[in-house]
Every structure is written in structure tokens, then in C-alpha cells.
mmCIF file of C-alpha atoms and ligand atoms in Angstrom:
data_model
loop_
_atom_site.group_PDB
_atom_site.id
_atom_site.type_symbol
_atom_site.label_atom_id
_atom_site.label_comp_id
_atom_site.label_asym_id
_atom_site.label_seq_id
_atom_site.Cartn_x
_atom_site.Cartn_y
_atom_site.Cartn_z
ATOM 1 C CA MET A 265 -1.379 36.662 20.742
ATOM 2 C CA VAL A 266 1.374 37.300 18.126
ATOM 3 C CA GLN A 267 4.510 34.881 18.357
ATOM 4 C CA PRO A 268 7.188 36.270 18.404
ATOM 5 C CA ALA A 269 9.953 36.039 14.967
ATOM 6 C CA TRP A 270 12.390 34.177 16.545
ATOM 7 C CA GLN A 271 10.245 31.115 17.616
ATOM 8 C CA ASP A 272 11.041 28.134 16.368
ATOM 9 C CA PRO A 273 9.030 26.679 13.701
ATOM 10 C CA VAL A 274 6.426 23.391 15.431
ATOM 11 C CA LEU A 275 8.809 20.210 14.113
ATOM 12 C CA LEU A 276 6.147 16.997 13.273
ATOM 13 C CA ALA A 277 7.422 14.797 15.502
ATOM 14 C CA PRO A 278 7.278 11.437 14.358
ATOM 15 C CA GLU A 279 6.259 9.524 18.124
ATOM 16 C CA ALA A 280 3.198 11.617 16.959
ATOM 17 C CA ALA A 281 2.247 10.954 13.318
ATOM 18 C CA PRO A 282 -0.301 7.992 13.001
ATOM 19 C CA VAL A 283 0.594 4.045 12.674
ATOM 20 C CA PRO A 284 -0.674 1.777 10.675
ATOM 21 C CA GLU A 285 -2.573 -0.190 13.165
ATOM 22 C CA TYR A 286 -0.195 -3.778 12.419
ATOM 23 C CA GLY A 287 -1.886 -6.327 14.320
ATOM 24 C CA THR A 288 -4.874 -5.802 15.094
ATOM 25 C CA GLY A 289 -7.038 -3.651 11.937
ATOM 26 C CA SER A 290 -3.724 -3.107 9.198
ATOM 27 C CA LEU A 291 -3.665 -5.162 6.042
ATOM 28 C CA ALA A 292 -1.165 -7.699 6.878
ATOM 29 C CA ASP A 293 -4.015 -8.549 9.310
ATOM 30 C CA LEU A 294 -6.226 -10.253 6.838
ATOM 31 C CA LEU A 295 -5.297 -13.275 5.322
ATOM 32 C CA PRO A 296 -3.722 -14.341 8.363
ATOM 33 C CA THR A 297 -7.567 -13.635 9.657
ATOM 34 C CA LEU A 298 -9.816 -15.651 6.687
ATOM 35 C CA VAL A 299 -7.456 -18.214 7.070
ATOM 36 C CA ALA A 300 -7.846 -19.039 10.887
ATOM 37 C CA GLY A 301 -11.656 -18.365 10.562
ATOM 38 C CA GLN A 302 -10.833 -21.281 7.555
ATOM 39 C CA GLY A 303 -8.827 -23.329 10.172
ATOM 40 C CA VAL A 304 -5.753 -23.911 8.862
ATOM 41 C CA PRO A 305 -3.005 -24.241 11.287
ATOM 42 C CA GLY A 306 -0.324 -21.394 12.693
ATOM 43 C CA PHE A 307 -3.286 -18.539 11.955
ATOM 44 C CA GLU A 308 -5.313 -16.383 14.720
ATOM 45 C CA ALA A 309 -8.078 -14.169 13.766
ATOM 46 C CA MET A 310 -6.025 -10.932 14.283
ATOM 47 C CA ILE A 311 -9.486 -8.461 13.178
ATOM 48 C CA PRO A 312 -11.985 -9.917 15.843
ATOM 49 C CA GLU A 313 -14.888 -8.768 14.050
ATOM 50 C CA LEU A 314 -14.736 -10.279 11.421
ATOM 51 C CA THR A 315 -16.836 -13.529 11.179
ATOM 52 C CA PRO A 316 -15.266 -16.980 9.729
ATOM 53 C CA ALA A 317 -15.900 -18.564 6.231
ATOM 54 C CA ASP A 318 -15.514 -21.605 4.161
ATOM 55 C CA ARG A 319 -15.151 -19.044 1.472
ATOM 56 C CA ASN A 320 -13.499 -16.889 1.426
ATOM 57 C CA CYS A 321 -12.862 -13.549 -1.623
ATOM 58 C CA VAL A 322 -10.337 -10.413 -1.613
ATOM 59 C CA PHE A 323 -11.508 -7.916 -4.487
ATOM 60 C CA LEU A 324 -7.947 -5.549 -3.909
ATOM 61 C CA ILE A 325 -9.401 -2.510 -6.056
ATOM 62 C CA ASP A 326 -5.246 -0.170 -7.065
ATOM 63 C CA GLY A 327 -5.672 2.921 -5.258
ATOM 64 C CA LEU A 328 -9.564 3.234 -3.957
ATOM 65 C CA GLY A 329 -8.462 4.840 -0.517
ATOM 66 C CA TRP A 330 -11.864 4.146 2.587
ATOM 67 C CA GLU A 331 -11.889 8.682 2.577
ATOM 68 C CA GLN A 332 -12.588 8.240 -1.569
ATOM 69 C CA ILE A 333 -14.777 6.225 -1.896
ATOM 70 C CA LYS A 334 -17.271 7.865 1.504
ATOM 71 C CA ALA A 335 -16.830 11.085 -0.785
ATOM 72 C CA HIS A 336 -18.814 9.779 -4.129
ATOM 73 C CA PRO A 337 -21.887 7.833 -3.497
ATOM 74 C CA ASP A 338 -23.470 8.322 -7.195
ATOM 75 C CA GLU A 339 -20.487 7.095 -8.772
ATOM 76 C CA ALA A 340 -20.016 3.705 -6.793
ATOM 77 C CA PRO A 341 -23.348 3.504 -5.468
ATOM 78 C CA PHE A 342 -22.890 -0.812 -4.503
ATOM 79 C CA LEU A 343 -19.539 -0.008 -2.537
ATOM 80 C CA HIS A 344 -21.755 2.382 -0.776
ATOM 81 C CA SER A 345 -23.602 0.494 0.125
ATOM 82 C CA LEU A 346 -21.850 -1.951 2.786
ATOM 83 C CA LEU A 347 -20.804 0.897 4.322
ATOM 84 C CA PRO A 348 -21.228 1.707 8.131
ATOM 85 C CA THR A 349 -23.760 4.192 7.692
ATOM 86 C CA SER A 350 -25.616 2.815 4.996
ATOM 87 C CA ARG A 351 -28.709 0.385 5.860
ATOM 88 C CA GLY A 352 -26.998 -3.147 7.661
ATOM 89 C CA GLY A 353 -23.424 -2.254 5.631
ATOM 90 C CA THR A 354 -20.654 -3.571 7.808
ATOM 91 C CA GLY A 355 -17.711 -1.870 6.449
ATOM 92 C CA ARG A 356 -14.901 -1.087 7.950
ATOM 93 C CA PRO A 357 -11.574 1.399 7.111
ATOM 94 C CA ILE A 358 -7.983 -1.158 7.875
ATOM 95 C CA THR A 359 -5.131 1.240 7.339
ATOM 96 C CA SER A 360 -1.928 0.004 4.643
ATOM 97 C CA GLY A 361 0.871 -0.134 6.156
ATOM 98 C CA PHE A 362 3.724 2.150 5.637
ATOM 99 C CA PRO A 363 3.937 3.807 3.138
ATOM 100 C CA SER A 364 1.585 3.418 1.716
ATOM 101 C CA THR A 365 2.612 1.941 -1.987
ATOM 102 C CA THR A 366 1.616 -0.959 -4.058
ATOM 103 C CA ALA A 367 4.442 -3.506 -3.588
ATOM 104 C CA THR A 368 4.452 -3.247 0.164
ATOM 105 C CA SER A 369 0.816 -2.845 0.658
ATOM 106 C CA LEU A 370 0.447 -6.521 -1.856
ATOM 107 C CA ALA A 371 3.896 -8.093 0.575
ATOM 108 C CA SER A 372 2.105 -7.033 3.385
ATOM 109 C CA VAL A 373 -1.271 -8.589 1.957
ATOM 110 C CA GLY A 374 0.045 -12.208 0.519
ATOM 111 C CA THR A 375 2.744 -13.413 3.075
ATOM 112 C CA GLY A 376 0.458 -11.450 6.842
ATOM 113 C CA LEU A 377 3.274 -9.699 7.796
ATOM 114 C CA PRO A 378 4.010 -6.255 8.362
ATOM 115 C CA PRO A 379 6.681 -4.242 6.208
ATOM 116 C CA GLY A 380 9.358 -4.486 8.862
ATOM 117 C CA GLU A 381 9.672 -8.324 8.269
ATOM 118 C CA HIS A 382 8.608 -8.544 5.194
ATOM 119 C CA GLY A 383 11.228 -6.356 3.882
ATOM 120 C CA LEU A 384 9.224 -4.482 0.841
ATOM 121 C CA PRO A 385 9.920 -1.516 2.803
ATOM 122 C CA GLY A 386 9.010 1.376 -0.085
ATOM 123 C CA TYR A 387 9.054 1.776 -3.277
ATOM 124 C CA THR A 388 12.579 1.811 -3.378
ATOM 125 C CA ALA A 389 14.523 0.952 -1.873
ATOM 126 C CA ARG A 390 18.661 0.187 -1.271
ATOM 127 C CA ASN A 391 19.712 -2.669 -1.808
ATOM 128 C CA PRO A 392 22.366 -2.863 1.778
ATOM 129 C CA GLU A 393 24.317 -6.139 0.051
ATOM 130 C CA THR A 394 25.021 -3.766 -3.135
ATOM 131 C CA GLY A 395 24.780 -0.871 -2.136
ATOM 132 C CA ALA A 396 21.806 0.066 -4.985
ATOM 133 C CA LEU A 397 18.531 0.562 -5.429
ATOM 134 C CA MET A 398 16.219 -2.067 -6.470
ATOM 135 C CA ASN A 399 13.365 -0.605 -7.406
ATOM 136 C CA GLN A 400 10.411 -3.583 -5.635
ATOM 137 C CA LEU A 401 7.542 -2.670 -7.748
ATOM 138 C CA ARG A 402 9.554 -3.630 -11.721
ATOM 139 C CA TRP A 403 12.090 -5.849 -9.219
ATOM 140 C CA LYS A 404 15.002 -4.094 -11.078
ATOM 141 C CA PRO A 405 17.397 -4.641 -10.480
ATOM 142 C CA TRP A 406 16.803 -8.233 -10.357
ATOM 143 C CA THR A 407 17.346 -9.855 -6.601
ATOM 144 C CA ALA A 408 17.469 -13.228 -5.479
ATOM 145 C CA LEU A 409 14.049 -13.786 -4.566
ATOM 146 C CA LYS A 410 13.498 -15.741 -1.806
ATOM 147 C CA PRO A 411 17.139 -14.109 0.523
ATOM 148 C CA TRP A 412 14.580 -10.406 0.008
ATOM 149 C CA GLN A 413 11.498 -12.365 1.271
ATOM 150 C CA PRO A 414 11.854 -15.074 3.009
ATOM 151 C CA TYR A 415 8.490 -15.953 4.574
ATOM 152 C CA PRO A 416 5.815 -18.309 2.615
ATOM 153 C CA THR A 417 2.900 -16.763 1.523
ATOM 154 C CA VAL A 418 -0.802 -17.428 3.408
ATOM 155 C CA PHE A 419 -1.400 -18.197 -0.296
ATOM 156 C CA GLN A 420 1.446 -21.662 0.332
ATOM 157 C CA LEU A 421 0.036 -22.226 3.723
ATOM 158 C CA ALA A 422 -3.801 -22.391 3.016
ATOM 159 C CA ASP A 423 -3.118 -24.396 0.270
ATOM 160 C CA ALA A 424 -0.863 -26.823 1.889
ATOM 161 C CA ALA A 425 -4.384 -26.517 4.502
ATOM 162 C CA GLY A 426 -6.392 -28.018 2.358
ATOM 163 C CA VAL A 427 -7.744 -24.791 1.323
ATOM 164 C CA ARG A 428 -8.662 -24.398 -2.470
ATOM 165 C CA THR A 429 -6.218 -21.159 -3.308
ATOM 166 C CA ALA A 430 -6.425 -19.529 -6.430
ATOM 167 C CA GLN A 431 -4.885 -15.506 -7.149
ATOM 168 C CA VAL A 432 -7.428 -13.913 -10.668
ATOM 169 C CA SER A 433 -5.849 -11.469 -12.186
ATOM 170 C CA ALA A 434 -3.648 -10.281 -15.211
ATOM 171 C CA PRO A 435 -2.000 -12.728 -17.595
ATOM 172 C CA GLY A 436 1.344 -9.943 -17.076
ATOM 173 C CA PHE A 437 1.781 -10.379 -13.599
ATOM 174 C CA GLU A 438 2.271 -14.466 -13.714
ATOM 175 C CA GLN A 439 5.730 -14.662 -13.850
ATOM 176 C CA THR A 440 6.159 -11.849 -12.121
ATOM 177 C CA PRO A 441 9.294 -11.106 -8.666
ATOM 178 C CA LEU A 442 6.519 -9.665 -6.823
ATOM 179 C CA THR A 443 3.365 -12.244 -7.772
ATOM 180 C CA LYS A 444 6.524 -14.830 -6.876
ATOM 181 C CA VAL A 445 7.147 -13.190 -3.235
ATOM 182 C CA ALA A 446 4.047 -11.565 -2.148
ATOM 183 C CA LEU A 447 1.319 -13.370 -4.137
ATOM 184 C CA SER A 448 1.867 -17.339 -5.188
ATOM 185 C CA GLY A 449 0.720 -19.776 -3.955
ATOM 186 C CA GLY A 450 -2.550 -22.592 -5.270
ATOM 187 C CA SER A 451 -3.245 -21.205 -8.548
ATOM 188 C CA PHE A 452 -2.794 -18.192 -10.686
ATOM 189 C CA LEU A 453 -5.595 -17.419 -13.289
ATOM 190 C CA GLY A 454 -4.707 -14.881 -15.679
ATOM 191 C CA ARG A 455 -7.834 -12.674 -17.536
ATOM 192 C CA LEU A 456 -6.917 -9.895 -19.430
ATOM 193 C CA THR A 457 -10.994 -8.476 -18.134
ATOM 194 C CA GLY A 458 -11.927 -6.746 -14.845
ATOM 195 C CA GLU A 459 -15.797 -8.919 -15.660
ATOM 196 C CA ASP A 460 -13.042 -12.075 -16.473
ATOM 197 C CA ARG A 461 -12.457 -11.680 -14.029
ATOM 198 C CA MET A 462 -14.835 -11.595 -11.730
ATOM 199 C CA ASP A 463 -17.000 -14.108 -12.531
ATOM 200 C CA LEU A 464 -13.281 -16.754 -13.103
ATOM 201 C CA ALA A 465 -13.272 -15.089 -9.544
ATOM 202 C CA ALA A 466 -16.991 -16.728 -8.517
ATOM 203 C CA GLU A 467 -15.798 -19.876 -9.778
ATOM 204 C CA ARG A 468 -13.158 -20.167 -8.120
ATOM 205 C CA LEU A 469 -14.490 -20.181 -5.312
ATOM 206 C CA ALA A 470 -17.248 -22.165 -5.519
ATOM 207 C CA ALA A 471 -14.552 -25.045 -6.039
ATOM 208 C CA GLY A 472 -13.953 -26.017 -3.181
ATOM 209 C CA ASP A 473 -15.547 -26.768 0.190
ATOM 210 C CA ARG A 474 -13.117 -24.500 1.609
ATOM 211 C CA SER A 475 -10.809 -21.787 -0.787
ATOM 212 C CA LEU A 476 -9.291 -18.189 -0.090
ATOM 213 C CA VAL A 477 -9.063 -16.711 -3.961
ATOM 214 C CA TYR A 478 -7.381 -13.193 -4.610
ATOM 215 C CA THR A 479 -8.445 -10.424 -7.612
ATOM 216 C CA TYR A 480 -7.943 -7.841 -8.241
ATOM 217 C CA TYR A 481 -7.921 -4.459 -10.958
ATOM 218 C CA SER A 482 -4.990 -1.459 -11.477
ATOM 219 C CA GLU A 483 -7.149 0.722 -14.045
ATOM 220 C CA VAL A 484 -7.889 3.815 -10.367
ATOM 221 C CA ASP A 485 -4.976 3.484 -9.239
ATOM 222 C CA GLY A 486 -3.166 4.286 -12.659
ATOM 223 C CA GLN A 487 -5.805 6.744 -13.499
ATOM 224 C CA GLY A 488 -5.745 9.202 -10.692
ATOM 225 C CA HIS A 489 -1.950 8.903 -10.782
ATOM 226 C CA ARG A 490 -2.407 10.124 -14.696
ATOM 227 C CA PHE A 491 -4.870 12.197 -14.171
ATOM 228 C CA GLY A 492 -5.804 13.057 -10.311
ATOM 229 C CA VAL A 493 -7.954 11.601 -8.020
ATOM 230 C CA ASP A 494 -12.254 13.013 -8.611
ATOM 231 C CA SER A 495 -10.871 13.959 -12.629
ATOM 232 C CA ASP A 496 -13.149 11.774 -15.455
ATOM 233 C CA ALA A 497 -11.267 9.398 -15.867
ATOM 234 C CA TRP A 498 -10.929 8.196 -12.567
ATOM 235 C CA ARG A 499 -14.486 8.913 -11.951
ATOM 236 C CA GLY A 500 -14.918 6.588 -15.000
ATOM 237 C CA GLN A 501 -12.546 4.044 -13.347
ATOM 238 C CA LEU A 502 -14.281 4.637 -9.968
ATOM 239 C CA MET A 503 -17.651 3.971 -11.419
ATOM 240 C CA TYR A 504 -16.569 0.918 -13.531
ATOM 241 C CA VAL A 505 -14.850 -1.025 -10.112
ATOM 242 C CA ASP A 506 -18.411 -0.234 -8.779
ATOM 243 C CA GLY A 507 -19.784 -2.816 -11.209
ATOM 244 C CA LEU A 508 -17.180 -5.198 -10.920
ATOM 245 C CA ALA A 509 -17.973 -5.839 -7.322
ATOM 246 C CA ARG A 510 -21.450 -5.480 -7.264
ATOM 247 C CA ARG A 511 -20.376 -8.332 -9.720
ATOM 248 C CA LEU A 512 -18.590 -10.828 -8.548
ATOM 249 C CA ALA A 513 -20.888 -10.231 -5.334
ATOM 250 C CA GLU A 514 -24.013 -11.072 -7.023
ATOM 251 C CA GLN A 515 -22.485 -13.926 -7.877
ATOM 252 C CA LEU A 516 -21.261 -15.367 -4.507
ATOM 253 C CA PRO A 517 -20.974 -18.885 -3.895
ATOM 254 C CA PRO A 518 -22.928 -20.054 -0.227
ATOM 255 C CA ARG A 519 -20.912 -19.890 2.730
ATOM 256 C CA SER A 520 -19.139 -17.095 0.948
ATOM 257 C CA ALA A 521 -17.302 -13.657 2.179
ATOM 258 C CA LEU A 522 -15.886 -11.206 0.267
ATOM 259 C CA TYR A 523 -13.361 -8.511 1.140
ATOM 260 C CA VAL A 524 -13.549 -5.639 -1.000
ATOM 261 C CA THR A 525 -10.329 -4.040 -0.265
ATOM 262 C CA ALA A 526 -7.299 -1.121 -1.311
ATOM 263 C CA ASP A 527 -3.462 -0.908 -1.321
ATOM 264 C CA HIS A 528 -3.786 2.545 -0.465
ATOM 265 C CA GLY A 529 -5.361 6.188 -1.098
ATOM 266 C CA MET A 530 -4.281 8.272 -3.062
ATOM 267 C CA ILE A 531 -4.549 12.597 -1.986
ATOM 268 C CA ASP A 532 -4.115 14.357 -5.258
ATOM 269 C CA ILE A 533 -0.389 17.128 -5.407
ATOM 270 C CA PRO A 534 -0.297 20.838 -6.631
ATOM 271 C CA PHE A 535 1.759 22.247 -9.658
ATOM 272 C CA ASP A 536 3.317 24.445 -7.859
ATOM 273 C CA GLU A 537 7.081 24.472 -6.452
ATOM 274 C CA GLU A 538 5.807 25.225 -2.816
ATOM 275 C CA SER A 539 3.477 21.197 -3.195
ATOM 276 C CA ARG A 540 7.166 20.437 -4.999
ATOM 277 C CA ILE A 541 9.893 19.530 -3.843
ATOM 278 C CA ASP A 542 12.523 18.653 -6.727
ATOM 279 C CA PHE A 543 15.240 16.895 -4.653
ATOM 280 C CA ASP A 544 17.513 17.316 -8.451
ATOM 281 C CA GLU A 545 17.677 20.516 -7.893
ATOM 282 C CA ASP A 546 18.339 21.381 -4.193
ATOM 283 C CA TRP A 547 21.806 21.776 -3.025
ATOM 284 C CA GLU A 548 21.206 21.966 0.577
ATOM 285 C CA LEU A 549 18.481 18.481 1.403
ATOM 286 C CA GLY A 550 21.393 16.477 -1.008
ATOM 287 C CA ALA A 551 24.801 16.983 0.211
ATOM 288 C CA GLY A 552 25.061 14.711 2.486
ATOM 289 C CA VAL A 553 23.206 11.774 0.452
ATOM 290 C CA ALA A 554 24.040 9.191 -1.572
ATOM 291 C CA LEU A 555 20.563 7.778 -2.790
ATOM 292 C CA LEU A 556 16.969 8.730 -2.472
ATOM 293 C CA GLY A 557 15.017 6.708 -1.892
ATOM 294 C CA GLY A 558 10.435 5.694 -1.660
ATOM 295 C CA GLU A 559 8.814 7.618 -3.655
ATOM 296 C CA GLY A 560 7.436 11.972 -3.504
ATOM 297 C CA ARG A 561 5.407 11.659 0.124
ATOM 298 C CA ALA A 562 7.689 8.959 1.255
ATOM 299 C CA ARG A 563 11.543 8.943 1.341
ATOM 300 C CA HIS A 564 13.668 6.648 2.110
ATOM 301 C CA VAL A 565 17.397 9.087 2.598
ATOM 302 C CA TYR A 566 20.209 6.684 2.575
ATOM 303 C CA ALA A 567 23.141 9.499 3.825
ATOM 304 C CA VAL A 568 26.925 9.139 2.881
ATOM 305 C CA PRO A 569 29.101 6.949 5.612
ATOM 306 C CA GLY A 570 29.124 9.158 8.409
ATOM 307 C CA ALA A 571 27.054 11.940 7.448
ATOM 308 C CA GLN A 572 23.852 11.191 8.701
ATOM 309 C CA ALA A 573 23.450 13.090 11.614
ATOM 310 C CA ASP A 574 23.847 16.227 9.243
ATOM 311 C CA VAL A 575 21.842 15.147 6.587
ATOM 312 C CA LEU A 576 18.627 14.375 9.280
ATOM 313 C CA THR A 577 19.472 17.860 11.678
ATOM 314 C CA VAL A 578 19.215 19.819 7.688
ATOM 315 C CA TRP A 579 16.095 17.816 6.831
ATOM 316 C CA ARG A 580 14.686 17.997 9.313
ATOM 317 C CA GLU A 581 15.117 22.104 10.056
ATOM 318 C CA VAL A 582 13.955 22.081 6.070
ATOM 319 C CA LEU A 583 11.084 20.254 5.899
ATOM 320 C CA GLY A 584 10.342 19.080 10.028
ATOM 321 C CA GLU A 585 6.879 21.918 9.413
ATOM 322 C CA GLN A 586 5.750 19.711 6.500
ATOM 323 C CA PHE A 587 7.303 16.094 6.882
ATOM 324 C CA TRP A 588 7.423 13.732 9.905
ATOM 325 C CA VAL A 589 10.997 13.815 9.613
ATOM 326 C CA ALA A 590 12.945 10.456 11.379
ATOM 327 C CA SER A 591 15.444 8.684 11.448
ATOM 328 C CA ARG A 592 15.458 5.041 10.649
ATOM 329 C CA ASP A 593 15.785 4.163 14.573
ATOM 330 C CA GLU A 594 13.472 6.752 15.550
ATOM 331 C CA ALA A 595 10.482 5.581 12.826
ATOM 332 C CA ILE A 596 11.473 2.186 14.279
ATOM 333 C CA ALA A 597 11.085 2.786 17.615
ATOM 334 C CA ALA A 598 7.169 5.051 16.714
ATOM 335 C CA GLY A 599 6.127 1.913 14.796
ATOM 336 C CA TRP A 600 6.060 2.893 10.705
ATOM 337 C CA PHE A 601 6.714 -0.809 10.162
ATOM 338 C CA GLY A 602 5.304 -2.254 11.757
ATOM 339 C CA PRO A 603 6.473 -4.460 16.056
ATOM 340 C CA ARG A 604 8.693 -5.796 14.692
ATOM 341 C CA ILE A 605 11.698 -5.055 11.799
ATOM 342 C CA ASP A 606 13.688 -8.185 10.750
ATOM 343 C CA GLU A 607 17.339 -8.079 10.477
ATOM 344 C CA ARG A 608 18.321 -8.135 6.530
ATOM 345 C CA VAL A 609 15.793 -5.430 6.391
ATOM 346 C CA TYR A 610 16.823 -3.471 8.808
ATOM 347 C CA GLY A 611 19.827 -1.671 5.923
ATOM 348 C CA ARG A 612 16.723 -0.644 3.754
ATOM 349 C CA ILE A 613 15.427 1.103 4.900
ATOM 350 C CA GLY A 614 16.756 4.509 5.176
ATOM 351 C CA ASP A 615 19.387 6.818 7.334
ATOM 352 C CA VAL A 616 16.226 9.060 8.194
ATOM 353 C CA VAL A 617 12.193 8.371 6.731
ATOM 354 C CA ALA A 618 10.697 11.546 5.454
ATOM 355 C CA ALA A 619 6.224 10.996 5.451
ATOM 356 C CA ALA A 620 4.731 13.769 3.967
ATOM 357 C CA HIS A 621 1.597 14.967 6.145
ATOM 358 C CA ASP A 622 0.618 18.228 3.952
ATOM 359 C CA ASP A 623 0.348 18.121 0.172
ATOM 360 C CA VAL A 624 3.910 17.600 -0.731
ATOM 361 C CA VAL A 625 6.101 15.211 -2.048
ATOM 362 C CA ILE A 626 10.002 15.393 -2.486
ATOM 363 C CA THR A 627 10.553 14.591 -6.347
ATOM 364 C CA ALA A 628 13.434 13.712 -8.053
ATOM 365 C CA SER A 629 12.713 15.837 -11.857
ATOM 366 C CA ALA A 630 15.790 14.712 -13.222
ATOM 367 C CA ASN A 631 16.343 10.708 -11.834
ATOM 368 C CA GLU A 632 12.444 10.041 -11.820
ATOM 369 C CA PRO A 633 10.897 12.421 -14.328
ATOM 370 C CA HIS A 634 8.036 9.662 -15.024
ATOM 371 C CA GLU A 635 7.306 9.850 -10.946
ATOM 372 C CA SER A 636 7.929 13.445 -10.554
ATOM 373 C CA ALA A 637 5.287 14.123 -12.985
ATOM 374 C CA MET A 638 2.116 12.427 -11.374
ATOM 375 C CA VAL A 639 -1.078 14.718 -10.884
ATOM 376 C CA GLY A 640 -1.745 11.599 -7.487
ATOM 377 C CA MET A 641 0.197 10.650 -4.842
ATOM 378 C CA HIS A 642 0.386 8.556 -2.387
ATOM 379 C CA GLY A 643 2.790 6.760 -0.065
ATOM 380 C CA SER A 644 2.662 8.487 3.452
ATOM 381 C CA LEU A 645 0.644 8.591 6.880
ATOM 382 C CA THR A 646 -2.205 10.653 6.396
ATOM 383 C CA PRO A 647 -5.432 9.340 6.027
ATOM 384 C CA VAL A 648 -6.216 10.185 2.474
ATOM 385 C CA GLU A 649 -3.862 7.542 2.035
ATOM 386 C CA GLN A 650 -3.288 5.185 4.584
ATOM 387 C CA LEU A 651 -7.402 4.435 5.215
ATOM 388 C CA VAL A 652 -8.254 1.456 2.727
ATOM 389 C CA PRO A 653 -12.084 -0.166 2.779
ATOM 390 C CA LEU A 654 -12.787 -3.271 4.180
ATOM 391 C CA LEU A 655 -16.734 -4.094 2.132
ATOM 392 C CA GLU A 656 -18.010 -7.704 3.499
ATOM 393 C CA VAL A 657 -20.630 -9.498 1.362
ATOM 394 C CA ARG A 658 -22.150 -12.072 2.755
ATOM 395 C CA SER A 659 -23.873 -15.294 0.766
HETATM 396 ZN ZN1 LIG B 255 -0.144 3.779 -7.090
#
């Protein structure tokens, strides 16, 4: 039957969006599960399938989603061998959390809490105290750390309980606010190359009867943003990290578990006007908006006081077939940010939250020229961004 022309478009309902599996299978559940298995008080196993180990290592590969590993057996033979379809592989996907972006996900990993509690709800978010946007990744403008993220990290609690704890990452990250609020506890060890990080991670893992080591590599994400998922540069990085994971796995000391995971996946966005909606050139979307936060595929929209309802109506009308468009309270009620929202976090979430369903982004050519020019993007609730690997190697 032909649809009558006057029929309302099918709007995506916020409550129908696929919500991250907070509490049972999200990034925030990983470290609590591992340290619960090591006997650190105050934690329980949130991901019950994981068997406890005395020594736990997490290798986080920035931007390497579950779907991307599955799609590239030739470039990632080692990681592929850990997938459940291969002989003996026990790997599974978990969800990153919303938004699926580095600052939010690293905070979820390190604190063991969903975004609604750790309070880093996006790439940029409004600071309710100042009314200005704050970049959560670069911590600009500088903001006092403790009031912004008051919880201890799992690393700090594990270290205090006698687990030998270390983070092995790029030297430049040692003093960053994001490391301090999300990933500190025990020793931070900076190494420039991926190979050195793997070797040192294995060494630190062996340094205690019970140990917890986190290590990180960034450039799969970097090349994906610049050249796209599946570009030659991206494939080269995938081959490289596959070798790194193998190198680390081969050096595991006894009684160890290695978990390879990621902070989010990625999706390429075509360069055309339909796929890249430029907020800075769109008077309709801009009406009543005081600040545009988040990132292209996960926008926090902060309205001028009194204009919240109008902004929601317009955003839903204009974008509601391609984005899940929710009011702050609808997004919270649907569980996008986790089961609980701390009071200090509430005002950091947009009056309107728009999460991309289709292969589209809301760019901001004037205010975010660098981000708007990226090929690969992430942030939303779709499986290609949201599902991250949890691949396991045991010694
Ligand atoms: Zn990224």
C-alpha cells in the first residue's frame, strides 16, 4: 500500500534505542569484575562469565570496535583467533557506554562506573557552574578535578588492597587531568613505542602475586578519524596492534588473564550535505540553542532558558528520522547514561540529546573545524560504535 503523503514520518523513540549493558556487560563492569576476582573488598563480579585470575592485564586499543575486528580476519589474525567462532576462542562483545567516546569510556573503565556517575558525559559537556563548554578529553578550560570526578578509581582501590597496579601508556599522558581522574592508582609508566609498552606490561604483571596492569594504544582511532575505517592507513594500524596483542600474550607470566578491549568502534561518514548536517549553517537547528556540545554523532544541546521545549520539538522534527532525539529526562529515563545520575552530573547533560541512528553527523564547521573534517566518527548507540571486544588470553 502506498503511504499517504500527509502521514507523519516515523520518528525514532528514545526508549527504543539500544541501551548499553550497564551492570552486566559494559566497559564500566570490567575492572570491578577483575579485582573482585582478586579479592579486593567492595567489588563484585559484574560480568559473571569471566573466571578470576591472580594477574589481570587490560590492553585497550582506542577505536577498535568488535565489528571491525570481525570484518578484518586477514589484518588481525591473532585477535581473530580469540573470537568465539574460532577454535577455543572465548571472546565476546561488551558495550562501551554512552556516548561511545574516549573520555567517557576511559572514565568508565578506570572508575568502574557508568557516565551518569563518573560525570564525563561526552567529548564536550557544559559545566553547570560556569555555563561554558568543557572539553573532557583535553580538560579545557581547566577545571578542578575532584569536584568534577570525585570517585576513587578501581586502580587506586586495588593498589590500596595490595594488588600491584600499573598503567603503561604514552609518557605524555602521565600528567593529564583525564589520566588523573580516570586512570591513576599504583604506578604510571610511560613508554613511547607499542612494543615497549607490551614488554613492560608483561614485566609489571609478573611483579606481584596479584597484579593489575592497564596498557593502551591510540593510533587505530587516529588513522580512522583521518583516513577512515578500512583505509590503508587504518588497516596498517590494525595489523600493527594485532602484532602487539600477540607479543603481550606470548609474554604472560603464569596465572594471568589478558583482556583486549577498546573504548568504542567507528563509522565512516560520507562527505555530502545529507550526511553531514552543519549546525553552524542551519538557522532552524540553531534557534534557541545557547551551546552545542558532545560530538557529531552524540550531541548535547543546551537551550537558552525557556526554549528547551521548542528546541526539542524542532530537533525532533528536523532530525527525528535519523537520530534518536531525547529530552534530558527522556535520555536519563531510557538509561542512556546508566541507572543513576548523580546530581552534579545532571546539568552537564544536554537539554536535548541527539544520538545518530543513520550514517549521519551534526558537524559545526565554524566552531569545530577539525572535528567536522574527520572521515571516521563515533559517539552514538549503534552496534558498530557501541560494541567493543572483550578478548581473553590466559596463561
Ligand atoms: Zn576517536
